[in-house]
Short mmCIF file of C-alpha atoms and ligand atoms in Angstrom, two decimals:
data_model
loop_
_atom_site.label_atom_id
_atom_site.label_comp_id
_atom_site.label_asym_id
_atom_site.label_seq_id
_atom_site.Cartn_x
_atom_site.Cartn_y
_atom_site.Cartn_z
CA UNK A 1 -20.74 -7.06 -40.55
CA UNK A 2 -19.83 -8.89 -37.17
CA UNK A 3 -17.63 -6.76 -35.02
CA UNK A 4 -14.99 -7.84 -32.73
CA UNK A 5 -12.60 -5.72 -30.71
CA UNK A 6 -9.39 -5.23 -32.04
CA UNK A 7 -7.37 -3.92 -29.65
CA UNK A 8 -4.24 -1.53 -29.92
CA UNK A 9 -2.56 -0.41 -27.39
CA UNK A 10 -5.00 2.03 -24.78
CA UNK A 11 -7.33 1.86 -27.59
CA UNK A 12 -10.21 -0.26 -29.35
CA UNK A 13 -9.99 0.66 -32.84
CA UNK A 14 -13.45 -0.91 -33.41
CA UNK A 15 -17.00 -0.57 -31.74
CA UNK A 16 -19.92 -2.51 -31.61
CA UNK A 17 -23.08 -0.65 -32.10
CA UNK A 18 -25.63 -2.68 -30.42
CA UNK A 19 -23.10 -2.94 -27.48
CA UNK A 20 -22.92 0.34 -27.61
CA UNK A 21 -26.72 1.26 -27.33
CA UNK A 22 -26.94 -1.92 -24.57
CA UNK A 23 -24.50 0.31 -22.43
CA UNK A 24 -26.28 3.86 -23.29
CA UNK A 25 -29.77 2.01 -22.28
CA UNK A 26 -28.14 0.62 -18.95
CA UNK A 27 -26.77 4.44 -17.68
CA UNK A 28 -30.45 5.67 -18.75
CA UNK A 29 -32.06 3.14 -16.63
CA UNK A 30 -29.79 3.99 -13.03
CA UNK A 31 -30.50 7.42 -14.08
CA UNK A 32 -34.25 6.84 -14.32
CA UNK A 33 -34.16 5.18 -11.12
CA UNK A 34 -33.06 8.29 -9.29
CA UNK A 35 -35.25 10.46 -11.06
CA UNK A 36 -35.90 14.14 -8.93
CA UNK A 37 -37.25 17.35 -9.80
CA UNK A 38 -35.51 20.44 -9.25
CA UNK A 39 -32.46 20.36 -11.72
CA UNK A 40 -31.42 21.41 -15.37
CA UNK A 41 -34.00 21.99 -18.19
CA UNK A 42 -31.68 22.55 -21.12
CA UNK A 43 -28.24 21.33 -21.24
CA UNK A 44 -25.43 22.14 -22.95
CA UNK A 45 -23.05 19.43 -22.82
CA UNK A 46 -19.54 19.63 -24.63
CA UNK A 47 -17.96 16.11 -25.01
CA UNK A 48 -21.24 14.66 -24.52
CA UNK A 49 -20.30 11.30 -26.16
CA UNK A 50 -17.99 9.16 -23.83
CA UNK A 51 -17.31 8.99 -20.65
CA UNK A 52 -18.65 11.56 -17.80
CA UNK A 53 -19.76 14.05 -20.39
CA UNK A 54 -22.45 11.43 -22.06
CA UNK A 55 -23.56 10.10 -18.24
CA UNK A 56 -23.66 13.63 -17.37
CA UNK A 57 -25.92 13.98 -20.53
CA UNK A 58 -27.77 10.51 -19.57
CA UNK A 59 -28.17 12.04 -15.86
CA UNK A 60 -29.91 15.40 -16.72
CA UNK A 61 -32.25 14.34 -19.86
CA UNK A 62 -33.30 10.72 -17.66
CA UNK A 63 -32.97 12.15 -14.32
CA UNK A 64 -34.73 15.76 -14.67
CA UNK A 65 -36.17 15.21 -18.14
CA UNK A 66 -34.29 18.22 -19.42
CA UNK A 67 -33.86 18.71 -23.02
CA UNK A 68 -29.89 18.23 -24.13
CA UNK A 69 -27.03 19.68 -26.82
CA UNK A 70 -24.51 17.23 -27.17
CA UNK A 71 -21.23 18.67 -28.90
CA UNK A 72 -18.53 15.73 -29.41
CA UNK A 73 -15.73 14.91 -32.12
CA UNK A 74 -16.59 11.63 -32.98
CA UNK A 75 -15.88 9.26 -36.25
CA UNK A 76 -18.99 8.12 -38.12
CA UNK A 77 -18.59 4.58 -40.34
CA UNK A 78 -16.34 5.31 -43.10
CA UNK A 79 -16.34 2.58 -46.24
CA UNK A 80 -18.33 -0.10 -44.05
CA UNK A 81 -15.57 0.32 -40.83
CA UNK A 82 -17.44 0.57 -37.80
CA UNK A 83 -17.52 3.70 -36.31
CA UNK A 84 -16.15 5.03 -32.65
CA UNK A 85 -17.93 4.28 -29.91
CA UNK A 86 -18.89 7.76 -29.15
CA UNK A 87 -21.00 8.16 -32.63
CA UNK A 88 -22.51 4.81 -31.31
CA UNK A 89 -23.24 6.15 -27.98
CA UNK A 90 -24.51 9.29 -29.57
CA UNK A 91 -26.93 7.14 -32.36
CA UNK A 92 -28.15 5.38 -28.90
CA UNK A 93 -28.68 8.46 -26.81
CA UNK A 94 -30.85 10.21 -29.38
CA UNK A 95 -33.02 7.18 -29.92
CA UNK A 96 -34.09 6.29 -26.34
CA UNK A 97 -34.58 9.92 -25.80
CA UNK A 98 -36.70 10.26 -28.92
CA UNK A 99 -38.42 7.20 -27.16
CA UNK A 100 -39.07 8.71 -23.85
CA UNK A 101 -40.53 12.05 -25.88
CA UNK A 102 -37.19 14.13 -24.69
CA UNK A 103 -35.83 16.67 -27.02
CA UNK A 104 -31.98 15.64 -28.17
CA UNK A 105 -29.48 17.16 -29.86
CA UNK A 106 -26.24 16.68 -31.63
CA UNK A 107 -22.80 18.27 -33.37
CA UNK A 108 -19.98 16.69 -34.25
CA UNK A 109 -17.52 18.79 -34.91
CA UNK A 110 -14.37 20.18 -33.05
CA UNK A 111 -15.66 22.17 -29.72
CA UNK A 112 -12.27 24.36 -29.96
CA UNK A 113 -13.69 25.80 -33.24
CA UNK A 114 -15.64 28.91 -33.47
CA UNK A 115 -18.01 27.35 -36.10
CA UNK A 116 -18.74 25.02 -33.93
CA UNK A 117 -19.65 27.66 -30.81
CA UNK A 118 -21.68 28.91 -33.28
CA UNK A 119 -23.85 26.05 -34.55
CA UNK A 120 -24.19 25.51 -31.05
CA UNK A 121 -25.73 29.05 -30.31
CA UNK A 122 -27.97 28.99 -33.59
CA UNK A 123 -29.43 25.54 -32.31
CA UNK A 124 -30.17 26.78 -28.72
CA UNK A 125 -31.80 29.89 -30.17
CA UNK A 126 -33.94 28.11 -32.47
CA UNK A 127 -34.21 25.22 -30.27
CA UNK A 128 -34.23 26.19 -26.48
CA UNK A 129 -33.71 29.56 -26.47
CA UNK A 130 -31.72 29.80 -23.19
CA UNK A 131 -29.44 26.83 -21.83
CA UNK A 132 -29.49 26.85 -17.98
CA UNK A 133 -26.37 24.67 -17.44
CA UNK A 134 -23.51 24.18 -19.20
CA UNK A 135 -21.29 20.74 -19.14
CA UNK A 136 -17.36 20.84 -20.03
CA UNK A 137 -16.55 17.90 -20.24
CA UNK A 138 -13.28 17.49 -23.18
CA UNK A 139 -10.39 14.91 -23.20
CA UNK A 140 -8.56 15.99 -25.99
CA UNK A 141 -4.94 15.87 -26.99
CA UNK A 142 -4.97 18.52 -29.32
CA UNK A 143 -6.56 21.84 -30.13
CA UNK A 144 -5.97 24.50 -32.47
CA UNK A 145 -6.54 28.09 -31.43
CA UNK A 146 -9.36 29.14 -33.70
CA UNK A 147 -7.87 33.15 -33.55
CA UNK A 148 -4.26 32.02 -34.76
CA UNK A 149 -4.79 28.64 -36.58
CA UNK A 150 -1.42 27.08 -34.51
CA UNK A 151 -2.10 23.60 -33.03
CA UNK A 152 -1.48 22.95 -29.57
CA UNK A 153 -0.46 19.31 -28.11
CA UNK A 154 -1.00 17.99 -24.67
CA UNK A 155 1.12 15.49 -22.50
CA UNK A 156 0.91 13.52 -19.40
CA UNK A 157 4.58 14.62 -18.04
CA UNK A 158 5.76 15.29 -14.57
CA UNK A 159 7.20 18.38 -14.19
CA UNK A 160 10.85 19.06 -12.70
CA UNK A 161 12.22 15.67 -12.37
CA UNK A 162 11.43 12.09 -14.28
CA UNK A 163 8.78 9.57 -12.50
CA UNK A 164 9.17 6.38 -11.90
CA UNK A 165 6.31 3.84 -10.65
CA UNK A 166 4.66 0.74 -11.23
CA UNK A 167 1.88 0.89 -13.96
CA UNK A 168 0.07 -2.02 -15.64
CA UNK A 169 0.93 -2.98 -19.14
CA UNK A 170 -2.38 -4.19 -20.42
CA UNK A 171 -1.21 -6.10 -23.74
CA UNK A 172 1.03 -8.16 -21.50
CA UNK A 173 -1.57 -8.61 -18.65
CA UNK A 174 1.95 -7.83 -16.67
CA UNK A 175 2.67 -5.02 -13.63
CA UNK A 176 5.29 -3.29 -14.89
CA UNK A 177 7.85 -0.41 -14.05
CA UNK A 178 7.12 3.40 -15.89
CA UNK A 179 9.39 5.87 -16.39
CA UNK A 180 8.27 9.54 -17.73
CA UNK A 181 10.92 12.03 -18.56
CA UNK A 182 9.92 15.36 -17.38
CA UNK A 183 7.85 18.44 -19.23
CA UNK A 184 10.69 20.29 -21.40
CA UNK A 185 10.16 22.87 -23.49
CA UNK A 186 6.75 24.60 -24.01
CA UNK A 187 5.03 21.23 -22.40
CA UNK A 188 3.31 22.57 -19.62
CA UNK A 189 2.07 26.13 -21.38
CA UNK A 190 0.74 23.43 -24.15
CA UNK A 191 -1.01 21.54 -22.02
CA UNK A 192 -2.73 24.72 -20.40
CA UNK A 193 -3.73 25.59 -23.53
CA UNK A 194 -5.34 22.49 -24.41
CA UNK A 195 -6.75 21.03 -21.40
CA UNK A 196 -6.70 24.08 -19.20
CA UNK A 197 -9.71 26.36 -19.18
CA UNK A 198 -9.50 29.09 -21.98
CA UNK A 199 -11.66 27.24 -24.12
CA UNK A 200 -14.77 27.22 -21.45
CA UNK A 201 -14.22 30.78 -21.03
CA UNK A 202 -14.89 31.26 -24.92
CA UNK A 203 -17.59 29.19 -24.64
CA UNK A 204 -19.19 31.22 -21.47
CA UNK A 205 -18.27 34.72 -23.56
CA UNK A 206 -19.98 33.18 -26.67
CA UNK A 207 -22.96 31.71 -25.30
CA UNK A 208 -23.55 35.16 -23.23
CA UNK A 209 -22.91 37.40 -25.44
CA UNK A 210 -25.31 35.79 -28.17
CA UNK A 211 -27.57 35.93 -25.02
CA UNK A 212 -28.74 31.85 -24.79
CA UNK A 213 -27.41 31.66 -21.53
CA UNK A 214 -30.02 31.72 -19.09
CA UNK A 215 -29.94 34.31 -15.61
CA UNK A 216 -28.45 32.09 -12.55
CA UNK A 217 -27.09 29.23 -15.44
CA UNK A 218 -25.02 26.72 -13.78
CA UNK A 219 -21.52 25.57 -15.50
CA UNK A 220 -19.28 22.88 -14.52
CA UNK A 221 -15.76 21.58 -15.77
CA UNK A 222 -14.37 18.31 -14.42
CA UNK A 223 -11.37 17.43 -12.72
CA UNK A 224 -9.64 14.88 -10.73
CA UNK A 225 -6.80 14.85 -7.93
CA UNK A 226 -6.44 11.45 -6.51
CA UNK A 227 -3.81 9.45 -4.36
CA UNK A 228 -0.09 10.32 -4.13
CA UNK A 229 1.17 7.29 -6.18
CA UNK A 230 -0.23 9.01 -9.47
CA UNK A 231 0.66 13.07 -8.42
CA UNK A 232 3.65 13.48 -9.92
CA UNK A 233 2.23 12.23 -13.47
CA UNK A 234 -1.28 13.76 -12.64
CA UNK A 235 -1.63 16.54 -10.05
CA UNK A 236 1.72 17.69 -9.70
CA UNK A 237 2.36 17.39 -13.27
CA UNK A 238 1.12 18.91 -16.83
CA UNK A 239 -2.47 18.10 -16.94
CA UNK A 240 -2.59 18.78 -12.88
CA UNK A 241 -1.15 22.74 -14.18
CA UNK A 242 -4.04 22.45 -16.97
CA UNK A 243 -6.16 21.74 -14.08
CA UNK A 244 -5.48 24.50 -12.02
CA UNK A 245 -6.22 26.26 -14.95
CA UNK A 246 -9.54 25.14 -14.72
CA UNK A 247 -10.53 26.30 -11.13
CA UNK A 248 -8.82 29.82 -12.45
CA UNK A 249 -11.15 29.94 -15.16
CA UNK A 250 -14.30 28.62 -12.96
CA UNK A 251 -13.91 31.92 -10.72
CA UNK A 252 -13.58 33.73 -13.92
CA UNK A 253 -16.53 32.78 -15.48
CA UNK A 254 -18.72 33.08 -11.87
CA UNK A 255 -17.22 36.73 -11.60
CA UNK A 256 -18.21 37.71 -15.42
CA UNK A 257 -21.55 36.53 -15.82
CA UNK A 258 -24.60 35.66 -14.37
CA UNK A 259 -23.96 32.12 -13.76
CA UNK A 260 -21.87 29.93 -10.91
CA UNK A 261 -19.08 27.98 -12.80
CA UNK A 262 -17.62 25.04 -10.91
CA UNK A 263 -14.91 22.63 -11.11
CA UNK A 264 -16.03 19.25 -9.60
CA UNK A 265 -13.48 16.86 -9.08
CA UNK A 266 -14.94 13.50 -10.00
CA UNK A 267 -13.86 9.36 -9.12
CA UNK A 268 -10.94 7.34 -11.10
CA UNK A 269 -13.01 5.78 -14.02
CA UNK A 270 -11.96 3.83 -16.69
CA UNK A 271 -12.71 5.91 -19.91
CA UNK A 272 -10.94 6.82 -23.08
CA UNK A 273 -9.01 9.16 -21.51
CA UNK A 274 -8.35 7.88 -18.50
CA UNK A 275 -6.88 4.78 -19.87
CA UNK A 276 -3.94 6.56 -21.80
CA UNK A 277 -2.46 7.75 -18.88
CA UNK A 278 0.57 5.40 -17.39
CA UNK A 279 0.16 3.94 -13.25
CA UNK A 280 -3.54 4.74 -13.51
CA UNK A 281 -4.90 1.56 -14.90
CA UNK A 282 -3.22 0.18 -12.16
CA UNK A 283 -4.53 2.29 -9.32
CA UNK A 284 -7.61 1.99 -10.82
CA UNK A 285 -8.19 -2.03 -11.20
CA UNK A 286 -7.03 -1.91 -7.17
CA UNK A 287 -9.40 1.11 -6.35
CA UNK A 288 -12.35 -1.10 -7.94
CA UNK A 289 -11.68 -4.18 -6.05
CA UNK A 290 -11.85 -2.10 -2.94
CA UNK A 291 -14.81 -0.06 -3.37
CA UNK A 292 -16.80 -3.09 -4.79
CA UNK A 293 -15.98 -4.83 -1.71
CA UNK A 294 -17.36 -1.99 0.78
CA UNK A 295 -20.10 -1.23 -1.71
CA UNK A 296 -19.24 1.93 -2.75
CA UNK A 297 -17.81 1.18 -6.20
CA UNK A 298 -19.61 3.98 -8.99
CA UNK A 299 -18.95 4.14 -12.64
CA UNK A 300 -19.36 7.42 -14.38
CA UNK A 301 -23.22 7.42 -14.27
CA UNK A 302 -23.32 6.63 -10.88
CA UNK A 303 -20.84 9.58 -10.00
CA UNK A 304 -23.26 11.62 -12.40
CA UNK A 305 -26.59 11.20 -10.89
CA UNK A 306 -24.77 12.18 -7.47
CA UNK A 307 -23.34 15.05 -8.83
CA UNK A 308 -26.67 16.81 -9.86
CA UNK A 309 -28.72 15.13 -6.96
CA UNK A 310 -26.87 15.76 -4.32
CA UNK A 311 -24.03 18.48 -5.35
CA UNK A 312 -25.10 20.41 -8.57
CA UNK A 313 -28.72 21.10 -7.58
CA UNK A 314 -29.23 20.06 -3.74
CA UNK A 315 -29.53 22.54 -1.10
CA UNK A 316 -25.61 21.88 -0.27
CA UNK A 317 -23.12 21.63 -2.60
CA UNK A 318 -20.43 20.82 -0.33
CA UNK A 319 -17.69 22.67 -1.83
CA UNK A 320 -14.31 22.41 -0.50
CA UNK A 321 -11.51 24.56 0.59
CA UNK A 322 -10.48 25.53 -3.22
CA UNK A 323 -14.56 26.23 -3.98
CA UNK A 324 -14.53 22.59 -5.66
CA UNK A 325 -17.26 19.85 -5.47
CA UNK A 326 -16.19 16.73 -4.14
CA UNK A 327 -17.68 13.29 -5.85
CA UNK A 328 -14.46 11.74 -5.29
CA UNK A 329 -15.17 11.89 -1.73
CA UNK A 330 -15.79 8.09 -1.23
CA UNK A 331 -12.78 7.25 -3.88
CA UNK A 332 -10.54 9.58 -1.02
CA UNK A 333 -12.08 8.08 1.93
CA UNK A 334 -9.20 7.41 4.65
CA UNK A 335 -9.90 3.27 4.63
CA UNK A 336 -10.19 3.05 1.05
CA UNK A 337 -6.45 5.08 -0.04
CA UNK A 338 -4.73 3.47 3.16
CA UNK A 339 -5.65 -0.09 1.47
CA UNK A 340 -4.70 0.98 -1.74
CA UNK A 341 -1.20 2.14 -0.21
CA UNK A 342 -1.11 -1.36 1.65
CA UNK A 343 -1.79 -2.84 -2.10
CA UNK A 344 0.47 -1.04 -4.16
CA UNK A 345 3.89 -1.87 -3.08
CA UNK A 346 3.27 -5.43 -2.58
CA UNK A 347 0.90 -6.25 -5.93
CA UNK A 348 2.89 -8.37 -8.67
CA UNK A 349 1.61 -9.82 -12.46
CA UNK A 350 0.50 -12.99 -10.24
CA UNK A 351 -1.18 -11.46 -7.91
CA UNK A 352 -3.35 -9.27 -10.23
CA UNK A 353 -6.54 -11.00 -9.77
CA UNK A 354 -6.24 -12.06 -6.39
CA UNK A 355 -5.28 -8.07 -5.11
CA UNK A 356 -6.84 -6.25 -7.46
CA UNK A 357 -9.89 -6.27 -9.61
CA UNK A 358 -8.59 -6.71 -12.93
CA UNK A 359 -10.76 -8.35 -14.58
CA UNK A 360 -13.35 -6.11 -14.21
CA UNK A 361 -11.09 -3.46 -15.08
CA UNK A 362 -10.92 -5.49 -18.38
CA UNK A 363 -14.47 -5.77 -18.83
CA UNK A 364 -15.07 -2.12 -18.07
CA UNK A 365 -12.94 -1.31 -20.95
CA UNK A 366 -14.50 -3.41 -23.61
CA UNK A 367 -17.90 -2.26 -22.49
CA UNK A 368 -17.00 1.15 -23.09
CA UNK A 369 -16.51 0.17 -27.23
CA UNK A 370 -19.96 -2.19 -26.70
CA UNK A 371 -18.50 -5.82 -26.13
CA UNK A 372 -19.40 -7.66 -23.61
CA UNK A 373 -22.83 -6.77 -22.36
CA UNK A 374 -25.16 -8.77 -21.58
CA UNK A 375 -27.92 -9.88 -24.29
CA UNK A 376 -25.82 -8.66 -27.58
CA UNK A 377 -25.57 -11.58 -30.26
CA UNK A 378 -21.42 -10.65 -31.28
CA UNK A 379 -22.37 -13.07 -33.65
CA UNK A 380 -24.68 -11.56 -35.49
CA UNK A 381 -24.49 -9.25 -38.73
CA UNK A 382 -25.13 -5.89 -37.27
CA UNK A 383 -25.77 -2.79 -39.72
CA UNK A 384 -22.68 -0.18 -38.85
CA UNK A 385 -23.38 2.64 -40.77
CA UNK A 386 -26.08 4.25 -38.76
CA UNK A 387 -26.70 7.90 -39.00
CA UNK A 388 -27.33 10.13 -35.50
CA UNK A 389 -30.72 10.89 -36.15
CA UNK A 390 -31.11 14.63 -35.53
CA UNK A 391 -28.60 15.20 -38.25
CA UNK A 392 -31.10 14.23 -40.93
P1 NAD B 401 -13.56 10.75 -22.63
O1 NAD B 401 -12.37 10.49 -23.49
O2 NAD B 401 -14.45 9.59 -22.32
O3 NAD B 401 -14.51 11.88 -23.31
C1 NAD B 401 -13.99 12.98 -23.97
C2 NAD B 401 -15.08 13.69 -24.75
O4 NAD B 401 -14.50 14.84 -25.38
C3 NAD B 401 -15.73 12.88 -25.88
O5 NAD B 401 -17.12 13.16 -25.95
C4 NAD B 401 -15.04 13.42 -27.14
O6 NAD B 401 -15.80 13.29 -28.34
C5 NAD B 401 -14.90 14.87 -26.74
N1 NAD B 401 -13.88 15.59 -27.52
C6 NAD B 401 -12.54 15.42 -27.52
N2 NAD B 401 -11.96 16.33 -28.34
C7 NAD B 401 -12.97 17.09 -28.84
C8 NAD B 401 -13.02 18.21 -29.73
N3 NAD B 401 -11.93 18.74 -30.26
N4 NAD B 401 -14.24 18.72 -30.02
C9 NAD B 401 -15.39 18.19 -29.51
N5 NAD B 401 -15.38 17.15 -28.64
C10 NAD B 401 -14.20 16.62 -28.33
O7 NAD B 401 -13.01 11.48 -21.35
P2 NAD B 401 -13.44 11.50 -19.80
O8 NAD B 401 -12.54 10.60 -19.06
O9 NAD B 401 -14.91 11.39 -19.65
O10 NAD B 401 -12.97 12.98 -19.44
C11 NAD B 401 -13.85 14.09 -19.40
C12 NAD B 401 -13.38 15.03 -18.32
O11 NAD B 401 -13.45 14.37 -17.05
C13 NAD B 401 -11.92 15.50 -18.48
O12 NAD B 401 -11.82 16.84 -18.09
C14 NAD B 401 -11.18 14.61 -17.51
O13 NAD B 401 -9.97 15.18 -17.05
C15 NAD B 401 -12.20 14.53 -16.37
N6 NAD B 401 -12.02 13.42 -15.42
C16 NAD B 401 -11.85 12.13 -15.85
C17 NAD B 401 -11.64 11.12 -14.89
C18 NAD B 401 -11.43 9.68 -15.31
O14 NAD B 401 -11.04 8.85 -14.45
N7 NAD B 401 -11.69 9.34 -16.55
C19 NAD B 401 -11.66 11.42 -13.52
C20 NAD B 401 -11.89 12.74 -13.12
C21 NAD B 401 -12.06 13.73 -14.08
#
């Protein structure tokens, strides 16, 4: 069939598959290019198919040539419908590492699951037999606890009082005006318990106690923090308490096992995930425009490959004051927030392209469902239902 986005809302309901594998093929080739030795051998990654947990993937197997497990809840085609970009990304993965002679990996199933902890471990032991660092990398807005079966929502709230700010409305193309009611209720103690970090511990206790985790394995979790206009929505609210939750549960893990867990707190991106949350579009289509003019602009394989080069597995990790790594250290830099502040009170719907970098914000979003890169025929009939190869 010939597939075309069709946008709703924060979402593309449809993905192109050759896009898809164009996009997959361009992370493995900035990966290649800072190729080292010295890093991960077998990787666990969990949400490996979007987003930082795929260039995280894309970073260790084309960077250090390690061997990966990708767990990810992704839709394959159903009755010729395209399926999500993250099977896509997946199909792609598996066949340029299968190219390059690298061993790859996949479940799709939900991570929160204890049947899926366990086809993880039975694939490592057959497979690997140890993993030597584990990736957490889920965006989910709901899990269910696998002990008592009750399903748990997350929310993007403030917490205490209601938020109001200027976000971008991207059907409209138009800057508009937000307001959030606060966390009621059981919001915040949901949100923990979907996006906080009891499900990495689980992981950690499952993988060591089934013994595939290897002496001195490294885990890390991601997080992000960013500039005052989004705090009360993101660090000061809900999913900045999950957070927290997630440097409680990094010490946790480092003081249980044999293995350093850390949180690293990675750059604004535009991802699935990131572009469901209100005022960050915005921030984020200024934040490009700036960085791309000083040169420091990175997309998630970019912040990837610096994370294992020079954080992860370089002599320094250069942790902060809460024990975190830092690759949102050129995002925070002094000039950079002070002209976003500058930015921010004055930008208007007519002044989106001149003030901020919209349209590459656009395009960033399309590529991440496969449209728009370069040398894909959209016009062509491309086959959608394509199987991820090491399921057969
Ligand atoms: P994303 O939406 O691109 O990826 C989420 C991944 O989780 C996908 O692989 C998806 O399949 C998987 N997933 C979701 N629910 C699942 C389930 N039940 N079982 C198995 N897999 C499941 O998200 P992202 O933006 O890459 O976010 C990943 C992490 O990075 C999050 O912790 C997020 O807070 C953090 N982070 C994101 C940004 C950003 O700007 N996007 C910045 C800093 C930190």
């Amino acid at each position: 069939m010939i597939v075309k986005p069709k946008i709703r809302g924060f979402v593309c309901v449809t993905a192109h598959p050759k896009g898809c594998e164009a996009r997959v093929r361009q992370e493995v080739e900035v990966a290649k290019a800072a190729r080292k030795d010295g890093g991960p051998k077998n990787v666990l990654v969990i949400g490996a198919s979007t987003g930082y947990g795929l260039s995280t993937r894309i970073a260790a197997a084309f960077g250090y040539d390690a061997a990966t497990l990708g767990v990810f809840f992704e839709r394959p085609s159903l009755k010729g419908k395209p399926a999500s970009a993250g099977w896509y990304n997946s199909v792609a993965f598996e066949k340029v590492a299968a190219e390059a002679g690298l061993y790859a990996k996949s479940i799709n199933g939900d991570a929160f699951s204890n049947e899926v902890k366990a086809q993880a471990i039975e694939t490592i032991k057959q497979d690997l037999g140890q993993v030597d660092l584990v990736v957490y990398s889920l965006a989910s807005p709901r899990r269910t606890d696998p002990e008592t079966g009750e399903t748990y929502k997350s929310c993007l709230k403030p917490i205490g009082e209601s938020f109001t700010n200027r976000t971008l409305d991207t059907d409209k193309n138009e800057v508009a005006e937000v307001m959030i009611e606060p966390a009621e209720g059981d919001d915040v103690a949901h949100t923990i318990k979907v996006m906080g970090g009891e499900d990495w511990e689980l992981w950690m206790q499952a993988l060591n106690e089934a013994g595939v985790l290897a002496p001195g394995a490294k885990s890390v979790a991601y997080s992000y923090i960013g500039p005052e206009c989004t705090w009360p929505v993101y660090t000061n609210g809900t999913i900045g308490a999950a957070k927290k939750d997630v440097e409680r549960a990094a010490q946790a893990i480092t003081s249980t096992y044999d293995c350093q867990a850390y949180v690293a707190v990675n750059k604004a991106v535009v991802t699935q995930a990131s572009s469901a949350i209100p005022v960050v579009p915005l921030y984020i289509s200024i934040l490009f425009k700036i960085m791309k003019e000083k040169g420091t602009h990175e997309d998630c394989i970019e912040q990837m490959v610096r994370l294992l080069n020079e954080r992860l597995y370089a002599a320094d990790l250069q942790l902060d004051d809460e024990g975190r790594i830092r690759v949102d250290d050129w995002e925070m830099a002094p000039e950079v927030q002070a002209a976003v502040e500058k930015i921010w009170p004055e930008i208007s719907t007519e002044t989106l392209n001149q003030q901020a970098d919209y349209v590459g914000y656009q395009q960033n979003f399309l590529a991440l469902f496969g449209f728009g890169l370069p040398g894909v025929d959209y016009e062509e009939d491309v086959e959608v239902d394509l199987p991820l190869p090491s399921a057969s």
